[in-house]
Amino acid sequence: MGHLITLATSLNQWALDFQGNYERIIQSIAIAKERGATLRVGPELEIPGYGCYDHFLEGDTILHSWEVLAKILASEDTMGIVCDIGMPVVHKNVIYNCRVIVHDKQILLIRPKMWLANDGNYREMRYFTPWMKHRQWEDHFLPRIIQTVTKQIKVPFGDCVVSTVDTCIGVELCEELFTPASPHILMGLDGVEIFTNSSGSHHELRKLYTRVELIKEATLKLGGVYLYANQQGCDGDRLYYDGCAMIAMNGHIVAQGSQFSLNDVEVVTATIDIEDVRSHRTSRSRGLQAASSEVFHRIEVPFALSSGKFGETDGAMTPGLQVKLSGAKFHTPEEEIALGPACWLWDYLRRSRTQGYFVPLSGGIDSCATAVIVYSMCRLVTEAARKGDKQVIADARRMTGEPEDSTYIPSDPHEFCNKIFHTCYMGTENSSAETRKRAKDLSAAIGSYHVDLNMDTLVTGVRDLFAFVTGMRPQFKAHGGSGAENLALQNIQARLRMLLAYLFAQLLPWVRGRQGALLVLGSANVDESLRGYLTKYDCSSADINPIGGISKTDLKKFIAYARDAFDIPILTEFLGAIPTAELEPISETYVQADEADMGMTYDELSVFGRFRKVEKCGPYGMFTKLVHEWGSFLSPVQIAEKVKHFFFEYARNRHKMTTLTPSYHAVRFDLRPFLYPSRFPWQFKKIDEVAAVLPDRSNPAADKAKTD
């Protein structure tokens, strides 16, 4: 019986934090050995951090990575355990994204990544070159700093596998799992029984299911054990790496870590029987393919992952089997919104060494969602503190201004929220009593330090200055002004709010007798940014934005979830409120409404965004798809007008995206111009020609909810 304990990790690494990254790696190895594991796998590029970007091109990054590895090898930490560690390596003057397999203070193999992630948020080919010599290897001559420690001059570099006394281990890196011809297929046919995958995979709403299914499929047909390790946390930009380290065997998930956590180090372990893999591989078709498969070079190591004696492993196998029967755990999209951005905000706050957050509350659902996400962060902090997380407690004490000998432990989310979260309602004569009250009630419900003010004197002062200089006094449209005057007067209010936000963020800690400053949070959702329904340099301009990658539709579902999960009844009022900017005068016959201003509903806007990015549709392609989706309740001509209106507004407002606040990435990221031929003459002409001849099959009474 080949019982062995395997371990995969999620580490909250930080780009260029070599000291902190080293400490977290060492801690994970120590936990692995405490649990009796003989194989430890860490996340991708864990020594320098995955998000170094152009710093990977610097010689310093390579040098410091080798220095950290030398320190790991010089210690006793790698004795009696095989460790899979990630770092960049320069081989023959080419930079590769590599895994370094070590054991007993020796480097067994340097395995370079063969298929690089190079779409969406990923730009790996900007820094690295893929290893193109599949199933081939070369000698890599080690730097002197490593030679001094390991007494090795050279080690194998390339597409090899590691053969222990009792099994065979193969390496697969992140993107390689997602490719059609994944390396694990040929490795498995050549007898590799354990696959390691070190990943730098970020969170997107509803993405985890795809990742889990690929891991299960990798071992379902092929048989084998799959160890998946992932980065967890914010390592320096808009991405949140969502951990969820996993161990799978023969198509079943036998151990799974958390997807969202404040832990800097998290490990998952499972005791498995390697004989289960061998019995799974007895099918004739698999045997025939394996018999003709090409051979991988094997690096032999005189070490067994299993004890070789029955009964010498601990009882860790039972929990693994229980997870296997219950299947993988998935959060709902609403839970993902509550947890992912909250963890990202915590990492950003503690690593920026600021004292808290500030957000202008408008009484609308977007700023409400931002505030509730901060409250969710406070809930996670107090939960971790109650469990004794020393790092969380230390960070909380620092940002709340506690002295070094303080015994303060954040135990109540409302109390902690009051210390680090500041909100403000910035009203004008165009604001309603309802939005002011909602903002105040929400603040009271979550515990934030709240300020309520009127800024009419500032707005009037700017307006008077313009009139004094030009001799012309702009008027709102409701008072007989032109469209240009109306828009300019709205923008004055919006931009003054941005100025006030930064003023209060800088000085509110001083007002409360504390040191430091606050980070300003933005509240523009992904749909409004796509449409350009925001004022450039208004409250959409902030330090960071936790909801900038989330659609209005998903945010409303999140608020409904949070109302019940967090016991915040006031959120019901936000769900029923009509979205409004409140920048124009309110009268008996007119109340400004976002959807009327935009000329489209938020549900329609969400659909436009999905087709533009996910389905990769241009104007004509989007029109043809929507004819099928909306044809039951809209005529082709009506659909054509909606599509043209969206692309016109998208194009003419695209310049606003150049100044958009860095946002938590949850959906949709791509690279596109910011100067367009906004009337798309060729594309719109084709749409009109086709729409004119298509039959009208719409039924006005059809359920328009289908636009969602």
XYZ file of C-alpha atoms in Angstrom:
708
model
C 0.000 0.000 0.000
C 1.460 3.365 -1.030
C -0.114 5.719 1.501
C 1.390 9.193 1.315
C 0.527 12.657 2.578
C 0.500 15.392 -0.042
C 0.132 19.119 0.467
C -0.777 22.148 -1.661
C -0.599 25.745 -0.491
C -2.198 29.139 -0.992
C 0.235 31.924 -0.127
C -0.563 35.628 0.094
C 2.632 36.718 -1.645
C 3.405 40.338 -2.528
C 5.320 41.505 -5.580
C 8.964 42.277 -4.692
C 8.438 41.547 -0.979
C 11.299 39.043 -0.952
C 11.592 38.944 2.841
C 7.890 38.459 3.446
C 7.572 35.969 0.603
C 10.514 33.977 2.010
C 8.921 33.853 5.453
C 5.593 32.648 4.077
C 7.287 29.935 2.009
C 9.231 28.718 5.035
C 6.069 28.736 7.141
C 4.234 26.623 4.562
C 7.085 24.086 4.464
C 7.096 23.913 8.252
C 3.342 23.251 8.320
C 3.794 20.585 5.655
C 6.393 18.753 7.720
C 4.297 19.062 10.877
C 1.466 17.307 9.079
C 3.744 14.578 7.848
C 3.613 15.632 4.201
C 6.435 14.517 1.924
C 5.523 16.701 -1.070
C 4.865 20.461 -0.843
C 3.666 22.570 -3.796
C 3.561 26.406 -3.763
C 2.002 29.001 -6.085
C 3.469 30.337 -9.317
C 6.506 32.634 -9.042
C 6.111 32.586 -5.275
C 9.596 33.908 -4.465
C 9.350 37.327 -6.194
C 5.542 37.377 -6.356
C 3.492 36.836 -9.493
C 2.614 40.497 -10.128
C 6.116 41.910 -10.653
C 5.316 42.675 -14.306
C 8.184 44.610 -15.938
C 10.313 44.084 -12.828
C 10.796 40.539 -14.152
C 13.032 42.135 -16.783
C 15.351 43.521 -14.116
C 18.471 41.664 -13.100
C 17.749 42.541 -9.459
C 14.573 40.435 -9.474
C 16.467 37.388 -10.741
C 19.332 37.951 -8.291
C 17.102 38.349 -5.242
C 15.107 35.260 -6.242
C 18.298 33.188 -6.259
C 19.280 34.720 -2.900
C 15.973 33.670 -1.360
C 16.279 30.165 -2.816
C 19.833 29.917 -1.452
C 18.545 30.849 1.998
C 15.840 28.183 1.774
C 18.337 25.538 0.646
C 20.884 26.459 3.312
C 18.392 25.787 6.094
C 17.118 22.449 7.322
C 13.659 23.170 5.948
C 13.930 21.111 2.769
C 15.311 18.036 4.509
C 13.008 15.036 4.238
C 10.513 16.663 1.899
C 10.239 17.367 -1.825
C 9.400 21.046 -2.416
C 8.158 22.608 -5.638
C 9.115 26.314 -5.542
C 8.480 29.023 -8.167
C 10.832 31.746 -9.442
C 12.159 33.284 -12.679
C 15.360 31.772 -14.072
C 17.660 33.043 -16.813
C 18.909 30.135 -18.919
C 21.298 30.942 -21.759
C 20.295 34.613 -21.548
C 16.571 33.810 -21.829
C 14.140 34.500 -18.951
C 11.851 31.591 -18.077
C 9.001 31.212 -15.599
C 10.189 28.163 -13.678
C 9.528 25.617 -10.986
C 12.548 24.557 -8.971
C 12.174 21.082 -7.456
C 14.348 20.673 -4.366
C 15.000 17.950 -1.797
C 17.509 17.622 1.038
C 19.263 20.902 0.168
C 19.662 19.827 -3.458
C 18.064 21.050 -6.676
C 16.621 18.091 -8.553
C 15.166 19.873 -11.577
C 14.359 23.299 -12.984
C 11.216 22.971 -15.045
C 10.377 26.020 -17.291
C 6.803 26.887 -18.228
C 5.917 25.749 -21.755
C 2.588 27.483 -22.399
C 2.334 31.060 -21.165
C -0.794 32.971 -20.197
C -1.003 35.856 -22.628
C -4.572 37.097 -22.869
C -7.010 39.048 -20.737
C -5.108 40.323 -17.708
C -2.021 38.262 -18.480
C 1.094 39.422 -20.347
C 3.564 36.643 -19.556
C 5.197 36.713 -22.994
C 6.176 40.331 -22.314
C 8.612 39.043 -19.689
C 9.126 35.341 -20.287
C 9.822 32.969 -23.173
C 8.079 29.584 -23.295
C 10.233 26.451 -23.245
C 9.724 25.064 -26.739
C 11.805 21.897 -26.478
C 9.132 19.559 -25.229
C 10.375 16.354 -23.548
C 13.927 17.672 -23.844
C 16.366 18.974 -21.256
C 19.730 20.691 -20.974
C 22.306 21.403 -18.293
C 21.776 24.610 -16.394
C 24.886 25.990 -14.738
C 23.961 27.340 -11.325
C 25.002 30.756 -10.023
C 27.829 30.695 -7.520
C 25.537 31.658 -4.653
C 23.717 28.345 -5.148
C 26.847 26.307 -5.868
C 28.203 27.349 -2.475
C 25.135 25.940 -0.741
C 24.325 22.784 -2.733
C 27.843 21.941 -4.005
C 26.176 21.393 -7.401
C 27.668 22.926 -10.555
C 24.810 22.149 -12.908
C 21.305 20.691 -12.783
C 18.788 19.466 -15.396
C 16.713 22.241 -17.016
C 13.740 21.356 -19.190
C 10.687 19.167 -19.629
C 11.486 16.273 -17.288
C 9.772 14.365 -14.513
C 10.962 13.342 -11.057
C 11.090 9.668 -10.153
C 11.058 8.800 -6.456
C 11.480 5.334 -4.968
C 7.740 4.755 -4.948
C 6.127 6.988 -7.611
C 6.698 9.580 -10.335
C 5.981 13.334 -10.180
C 5.327 15.681 -13.118
C 4.981 19.462 -13.188
C 2.256 21.482 -14.894
C 2.151 25.284 -14.589
C -1.122 27.239 -14.396
C -2.038 27.988 -18.038
C -0.829 24.568 -19.157
C -3.878 23.031 -17.462
C -6.159 25.249 -19.590
C -4.588 24.308 -22.936
C -6.251 21.679 -25.182
C -3.156 19.440 -25.205
C -2.153 19.793 -21.565
C 1.220 18.331 -20.547
C -0.393 16.082 -17.933
C -1.818 13.902 -20.720
C 1.507 12.717 -22.114
C 3.119 12.657 -18.670
C 0.322 10.466 -17.345
C 0.624 8.067 -20.256
C 4.341 7.802 -19.511
C 3.683 6.729 -15.933
C 3.593 9.988 -14.005
C 1.189 9.447 -11.103
C 1.329 12.798 -9.278
C 0.888 16.121 -11.065
C 1.706 19.452 -9.453
C 0.191 22.686 -10.703
C 1.512 25.978 -9.386
C -0.823 28.760 -10.375
C -1.274 32.523 -10.344
C -4.972 32.444 -11.165
C -7.082 35.491 -10.304
C -10.675 35.713 -9.216
C -13.482 36.362 -11.647
C -17.144 35.935 -10.880
C -18.262 32.377 -11.664
C -14.757 31.294 -12.777
C -13.915 28.709 -10.100
C -16.232 26.094 -11.578
C -14.183 25.998 -14.787
C -10.953 25.573 -12.847
C -12.354 22.758 -10.702
C -13.798 20.894 -13.663
C -10.472 21.040 -15.524
C -8.638 19.660 -12.493
C -11.169 16.863 -12.072
C -11.099 16.038 -15.787
C -7.295 15.931 -15.749
C -7.381 12.879 -13.496
C -10.729 11.337 -14.437
C -9.764 9.777 -17.766
C -6.062 9.604 -17.059
C -6.002 8.640 -13.402
C -3.618 10.275 -10.978
C -3.215 12.723 -8.123
C -3.376 16.445 -8.928
C -1.992 19.022 -6.489
C -3.157 22.554 -7.267
C -1.533 25.491 -5.465
C -2.506 29.102 -6.062
C -1.604 32.611 -5.042
C -4.121 34.168 -2.657
C -4.627 37.880 -2.054
C -3.785 41.242 -3.635
C -0.116 41.268 -4.587
C 0.032 44.836 -5.832
C -2.642 45.696 -8.391
C -6.298 45.265 -9.344
C -6.273 41.456 -9.348
C -7.267 39.290 -6.396
C -5.838 35.782 -6.538
C -8.421 33.511 -5.025
C -6.429 30.622 -3.613
C -8.624 27.534 -3.334
C -5.711 25.095 -3.242
C -6.966 21.631 -4.124
C -5.992 18.000 -4.230
C -7.800 15.763 -6.701
C -7.514 12.053 -7.369
C -9.068 10.026 -10.152
C -11.623 12.713 -10.982
C -12.622 13.575 -7.392
C -11.717 16.579 -5.251
C -10.374 15.080 -1.997
C -9.235 18.322 -0.331
C -10.063 21.977 -0.957
C -8.857 25.201 0.654
C -10.728 28.471 1.023
C -11.290 30.676 -2.002
C -11.306 33.889 0.035
C -9.282 34.285 3.200
C -7.252 36.782 5.226
C -4.704 34.068 6.026
C -1.220 34.728 4.684
C -0.497 30.999 4.583
C -3.078 28.302 4.003
C -2.386 24.663 3.296
C -4.527 21.694 2.354
C -3.425 18.130 2.894
C -4.718 14.715 1.962
C -3.536 11.204 2.607
C -3.954 9.167 -0.540
C -3.190 5.624 -1.613
C -1.124 5.584 -4.803
C -2.467 2.083 -5.510
C -5.847 3.694 -6.221
C -4.234 5.512 -9.133
C -2.748 2.306 -10.489
C -6.019 0.418 -10.258
C -7.766 3.306 -12.028
C -5.345 2.951 -14.930
C -6.054 -0.668 -15.806
C -8.306 0.005 -18.798
C -7.115 -1.519 -22.089
C -7.480 1.670 -24.115
C -5.326 3.584 -21.679
C -2.770 0.773 -21.708
C -2.545 0.752 -25.500
C -1.964 4.510 -25.658
C 0.557 4.394 -22.817
C 2.522 1.612 -24.472
C 3.164 3.822 -27.514
C 3.710 7.112 -25.648
C 6.950 9.040 -25.859
C 9.374 8.929 -22.968
C 10.151 11.751 -20.533
C 13.609 11.965 -19.007
C 13.374 10.909 -15.366
C 15.320 12.619 -12.601
C 15.834 9.935 -9.971
C 15.836 10.779 -6.289
C 16.535 8.174 -3.581
C 13.543 9.185 -1.511
C 10.093 7.704 -1.002
C 6.994 9.822 -0.571
C 5.297 6.968 1.313
C 6.595 5.131 4.357
C 6.407 1.755 2.658
C 4.845 0.229 5.752
C 1.128 -0.187 6.234
C -0.385 1.846 9.062
C 2.414 4.362 9.519
C 0.470 7.351 8.146
C -1.890 9.286 10.353
C -5.648 9.348 10.025
C -5.796 12.193 7.535
C -7.305 10.003 4.852
C -10.789 9.987 6.366
C -11.463 13.746 6.014
C -10.245 13.493 2.466
C -12.794 10.821 1.679
C -15.562 12.893 3.248
C -14.735 15.840 0.977
C -14.579 13.455 -1.951
C -18.145 12.372 -1.326
C -19.499 15.901 -0.859
C -17.785 17.408 -3.902
C -16.161 20.789 -4.415
C -17.559 23.864 -2.686
C -18.585 26.886 -4.715
C -19.692 30.306 -3.519
C -22.680 31.985 -5.106
C -21.853 35.120 -7.155
C -23.344 37.210 -4.348
C -21.015 35.586 -1.818
C -18.086 36.104 -4.179
C -18.842 39.845 -4.299
C -19.095 39.952 -0.513
C -15.780 38.147 0.012
C -13.424 38.766 -2.928
C -13.372 42.590 -2.970
C -13.410 42.602 0.855
C -10.219 40.527 1.038
C -8.658 42.704 -1.681
C -9.515 45.863 0.269
C -7.927 44.442 3.413
C -4.679 43.576 1.647
C -4.580 46.981 -0.016
C -5.264 48.791 3.247
C -2.660 46.996 5.354
C 0.033 46.982 2.679
C -0.432 50.653 1.843
C -0.067 51.350 5.594
C -2.945 53.809 5.623
C -5.508 54.276 8.381
C -8.767 53.402 6.687
C -11.197 54.158 3.890
C -13.442 57.066 2.955
C -16.424 56.899 0.613
C -19.027 59.528 -0.348
C -22.463 57.978 0.225
C -25.040 59.198 -2.290
C -27.973 57.208 -0.989
C -27.841 55.099 -4.167
C -27.061 51.449 -4.612
C -23.492 51.788 -5.962
C -21.967 53.674 -3.028
C -24.124 51.503 -0.792
C -22.515 48.382 -2.299
C -19.046 49.833 -1.745
C -19.879 50.554 1.893
C -21.330 47.095 2.479
C -18.207 45.490 0.992
C -16.083 47.478 3.470
C -18.391 46.250 6.240
C -17.915 42.703 4.947
C -14.158 43.298 5.239
C -14.649 44.340 8.869
C -16.614 41.165 9.506
C -13.785 39.067 8.069
C -11.212 40.946 10.166
C -13.083 40.460 13.427
C -13.713 36.797 12.622
C -10.003 36.229 11.940
C -9.062 38.140 15.103
C -11.391 36.013 17.205
C -9.599 32.960 15.834
C -6.286 34.411 16.979
C -4.769 35.424 13.630
C -1.711 37.326 14.856
C -1.041 39.094 11.561
C -4.605 40.375 11.262
C -4.562 41.587 14.881
C -1.205 43.336 14.385
C -2.412 45.054 11.196
C -5.672 46.128 12.869
C -3.800 47.625 15.822
C -1.455 49.575 13.584
C -4.150 51.103 11.373
C -6.312 52.070 14.378
C -3.379 53.868 16.002
C -2.989 51.543 18.958
C 0.314 51.718 20.905
C 2.831 48.895 20.587
C 1.897 47.397 23.970
C -1.845 47.478 23.181
C -3.994 44.430 23.853
C -6.756 45.638 21.509
C -8.428 42.895 19.506
C -11.138 43.837 16.961
C -14.078 41.707 18.029
C -17.121 43.639 16.816
C -17.408 44.575 13.107
C -19.446 47.728 13.873
C -16.867 48.977 16.361
C -13.955 48.219 14.024
C -15.839 49.779 11.095
C -16.211 52.995 13.089
C -12.444 53.132 13.593
C -11.358 52.630 9.990
C -14.299 53.514 7.745
C -15.530 57.080 7.125
C -18.577 58.015 5.066
C -20.018 61.361 4.007
C -23.235 62.577 2.404
C -22.506 65.626 0.237
C -25.872 67.209 -0.387
C -26.963 70.120 -2.571
C -30.265 71.836 -3.258
C -30.881 69.089 -5.819
C -30.578 66.301 -3.248
C -33.627 64.651 -1.781
C -34.451 63.959 1.839
C -34.816 60.278 0.954
C -31.234 59.806 -0.250
C -29.857 61.762 2.717
C -31.793 59.568 5.146
C -30.751 56.333 3.404
C -27.087 57.336 3.630
C -27.423 58.178 7.318
C -29.323 54.983 8.124
C -26.823 52.822 6.251
C -23.939 54.411 8.124
C -25.680 53.722 11.433
C -26.355 50.116 10.414
C -22.723 49.305 9.607
C -21.085 51.597 12.181
C -19.081 53.943 9.939
C -17.977 57.403 11.126
C -20.423 59.566 9.188
C -20.416 63.219 8.133
C -23.457 64.967 6.641
C -22.945 68.267 4.822
C -24.412 70.677 2.291
C -22.100 72.042 -0.379
C -24.376 74.624 -2.016
C -22.081 77.492 -1.020
C -19.219 75.874 -2.952
C -21.379 75.250 -6.021
C -22.701 78.811 -5.933
C -19.179 80.175 -5.496
C -17.925 78.432 -8.635
C -21.007 79.510 -10.561
C -20.574 83.124 -9.396
C -16.897 83.068 -10.371
C -17.779 81.994 -13.905
C -20.453 84.707 -14.140
C -18.016 87.346 -12.860
C -15.338 86.399 -15.396
C -17.565 85.921 -18.456
C -20.616 88.049 -17.730
C -22.773 84.975 -18.472
C -24.577 82.982 -15.781
C -25.335 79.343 -16.755
C -28.792 77.946 -15.959
C -30.195 74.466 -15.561
C -32.331 73.176 -18.390
C -35.315 73.260 -16.054
C -34.763 77.011 -15.722
C -34.407 77.656 -19.441
C -30.722 76.837 -19.891
C -29.170 75.014 -22.848
C -27.907 71.446 -22.830
C -24.326 72.652 -22.445
C -25.241 74.821 -19.433
C -27.219 71.993 -17.860
C -24.354 69.511 -18.194
C -21.742 71.987 -16.937
C -23.766 72.749 -13.805
C -24.155 69.051 -13.080
C -20.421 68.488 -13.509
C -19.562 71.319 -11.108
C -21.372 69.467 -8.324
C -19.857 66.109 -9.237
C -16.268 67.386 -9.415
C -16.538 69.388 -6.209
C -17.516 66.153 -4.462
C -14.241 64.618 -5.588
C -12.296 67.563 -4.120
C -14.207 67.348 -0.851
C -13.690 63.586 -0.695
C -9.916 63.984 -0.772
C -9.995 66.885 1.688
C -11.998 64.910 4.234
C -9.989 61.733 3.618
C -6.795 63.609 4.396
C -8.027 65.452 7.486
C -10.688 63.306 9.181
C -8.059 61.226 11.032
C -6.610 64.535 12.301
C -10.092 65.640 13.372
C -10.378 62.417 15.387
C -6.955 62.877 16.981
C -5.174 60.291 14.876
C -2.230 60.142 12.515
C -2.178 59.373 8.794
C -4.794 59.595 6.059
C -7.558 57.600 4.420
C -7.850 56.008 1.003
C -10.779 57.259 -1.074
C -12.989 54.567 -2.557
C -14.797 54.923 -5.878
C -18.289 53.640 -6.606
C -18.651 53.479 -10.387
C -19.859 50.062 -11.578
C -18.601 48.356 -14.717
C -21.743 49.138 -16.745
C -21.610 52.888 -16.115
C -17.915 52.930 -16.961
C -18.605 51.049 -20.192
C -21.368 53.461 -21.175
C -19.390 56.458 -19.920
C -22.231 57.511 -17.625
C -20.026 59.339 -15.151
C -18.321 62.690 -14.823
C -14.609 62.680 -15.502
C -12.817 63.530 -12.252
C -15.865 63.232 -10.053
C -16.358 60.643 -7.333
C -15.561 57.985 -9.920
C -11.995 59.267 -9.501
C -10.617 57.756 -6.322
C -7.694 55.713 -5.052
C -9.265 52.307 -5.714
C -12.722 50.997 -6.577
C -14.020 47.660 -5.216
C -17.068 47.527 -7.542
C -15.552 48.842 -10.797
C -15.543 45.376 -12.350
C -19.079 44.390 -11.275
C -22.325 45.007 -13.142
C -25.304 46.840 -11.697
C -27.366 43.693 -12.052
C -24.938 41.660 -9.943
C -24.617 44.483 -7.397
C -28.374 44.528 -6.800
C -28.332 40.770 -6.209
C -25.417 41.230 -3.811
C -27.289 43.893 -1.825
C -30.302 41.585 -1.549
C -27.989 38.836 -0.275
C -26.204 41.138 2.202
C -29.501 42.413 3.587
C -30.224 38.941 4.945
C -26.719 37.526 5.458
C -25.461 40.617 7.325
C -28.831 41.526 8.882
C -29.038 45.054 7.418
C -32.777 45.720 6.822
C -32.161 49.251 5.511
C -30.792 47.710 2.308
C -34.353 46.961 1.225
C -34.858 50.693 0.662
C -31.819 50.856 -1.624
C -33.140 47.979 -3.727
C -36.434 49.777 -4.329
C -34.942 53.203 -5.037
C -34.785 54.553 -8.601
C -31.104 55.160 -9.528
C -30.523 58.912 -9.828
C -27.532 61.250 -9.888
C -29.530 64.074 -8.234
C -27.587 66.744 -10.113
C -30.574 68.539 -11.637
C -33.392 70.444 -9.892
C -36.288 68.303 -8.706
C -39.786 69.492 -9.624
C -43.322 68.151 -9.481
C -42.987 66.911 -13.047
C -39.305 65.927 -13.218
C -36.940 63.775 -11.187
C -33.614 62.887 -12.774
C -33.210 59.135 -13.405
C -30.091 57.290 -14.548
C -31.790 54.979 -17.059
C -33.630 57.873 -18.693
C -30.367 59.823 -18.933
C -28.550 56.858 -20.460
C -31.294 55.939 -22.904
C -31.079 52.288 -21.847
C -31.778 50.143 -18.811
C -29.059 48.692 -16.605
C -30.163 45.202 -17.603
C -29.736 46.112 -21.272
C -26.365 47.676 -20.526
C -25.210 44.493 -18.809
C -26.168 42.495 -21.903
C -24.322 44.942 -24.177
C -21.224 44.589 -22.031
C -21.351 40.802 -22.104
C -21.667 40.661 -25.885
C -18.955 43.274 -26.442
C -16.333 41.606 -24.229
C -17.192 37.971 -23.532
C -18.752 37.201 -26.908
C -16.326 39.571 -28.703
C -19.016 41.267 -30.759
C -18.711 44.431 -32.790
C -21.810 46.500 -33.620
C -23.084 44.229 -36.388
C -22.303 41.000 -34.525
C -24.121 42.275 -31.440
C -27.136 43.234 -33.534
C -27.420 39.781 -35.116
C -27.248 38.055 -31.725
C -29.769 40.366 -30.106
C -32.234 39.823 -32.942
C -32.422 36.230 -31.696
C -32.406 37.108 -27.970
C -34.767 40.102 -28.030
C -36.692 39.411 -31.216
C -39.761 38.200 -29.328
C -40.463 41.626 -27.790
C -38.509 44.126 -29.939
C -38.554 44.622 -33.699
C -35.257 44.418 -35.645
C -35.406 48.187 -36.184
C -35.836 48.812 -32.452
C -32.928 46.492 -31.664
C -30.813 48.242 -34.281
C -31.480 51.613 -32.659
C -30.538 50.308 -29.224
C -27.293 48.768 -30.485
C -26.316 51.912 -32.394
C -27.120 54.105 -29.407
C -24.986 51.963 -27.122
C -21.961 51.975 -29.428
C -22.284 55.699 -30.073
C -22.316 56.516 -26.354
C -19.585 53.939 -25.655
C -17.337 55.472 -28.309
C -17.828 59.146 -27.505
C -17.293 58.580 -23.770
C -14.367 56.218 -24.170
C -11.879 58.952 -23.209
C -13.188 58.735 -19.626
C -11.703 55.272 -19.301
C -8.191 56.728 -19.507
C -8.604 58.278 -16.047
C -10.692 55.550 -14.457
C -9.830 54.533 -10.901
C -8.009 51.188 -10.567
C -10.776 48.706 -9.857
C -11.067 45.228 -8.415
C -11.142 42.904 -11.388
C -14.243 40.720 -11.377
C -15.251 40.619 -15.067
C -14.285 42.155 -18.398
C -10.826 43.445 -19.064
C -9.589 44.200 -22.542
C -7.478 46.670 -24.490
C -9.259 49.007 -26.915
C -8.741 52.505 -28.364
C -10.089 55.583 -26.623
C -10.713 57.568 -29.823
C -13.356 56.027 -32.103
C -15.331 57.005 -35.211
C -18.302 57.243 -32.858
C -20.967 57.062 -35.572
C -19.489 53.864 -37.071
C -20.749 54.742 -40.579
C -19.894 51.429 -42.268
C -21.122 49.219 -39.419
C -24.312 51.181 -38.718
C -25.207 51.261 -42.409
C -25.014 47.476 -42.587
C -27.155 47.148 -39.446
C -29.810 49.450 -40.919
C -29.855 47.572 -44.236
C -30.363 44.208 -42.538
C -32.862 45.519 -39.971
C -35.010 46.990 -42.760
C -35.604 43.622 -44.438
C -35.886 41.353 -41.410
C -39.438 40.373 -40.444
C -40.852 41.826 -37.215
C -41.690 38.873 -34.916
C -41.983 40.913 -31.715
C -44.863 40.648 -29.292
C -45.191 43.879 -27.258
C -46.654 41.898 -24.375
C -43.624 39.603 -24.148
C -41.686 39.512 -20.903
C -38.982 42.126 -21.167
C -37.095 40.474 -18.372
C -35.467 38.444 -21.123
C -33.081 41.343 -21.624
C -31.400 40.322 -18.412
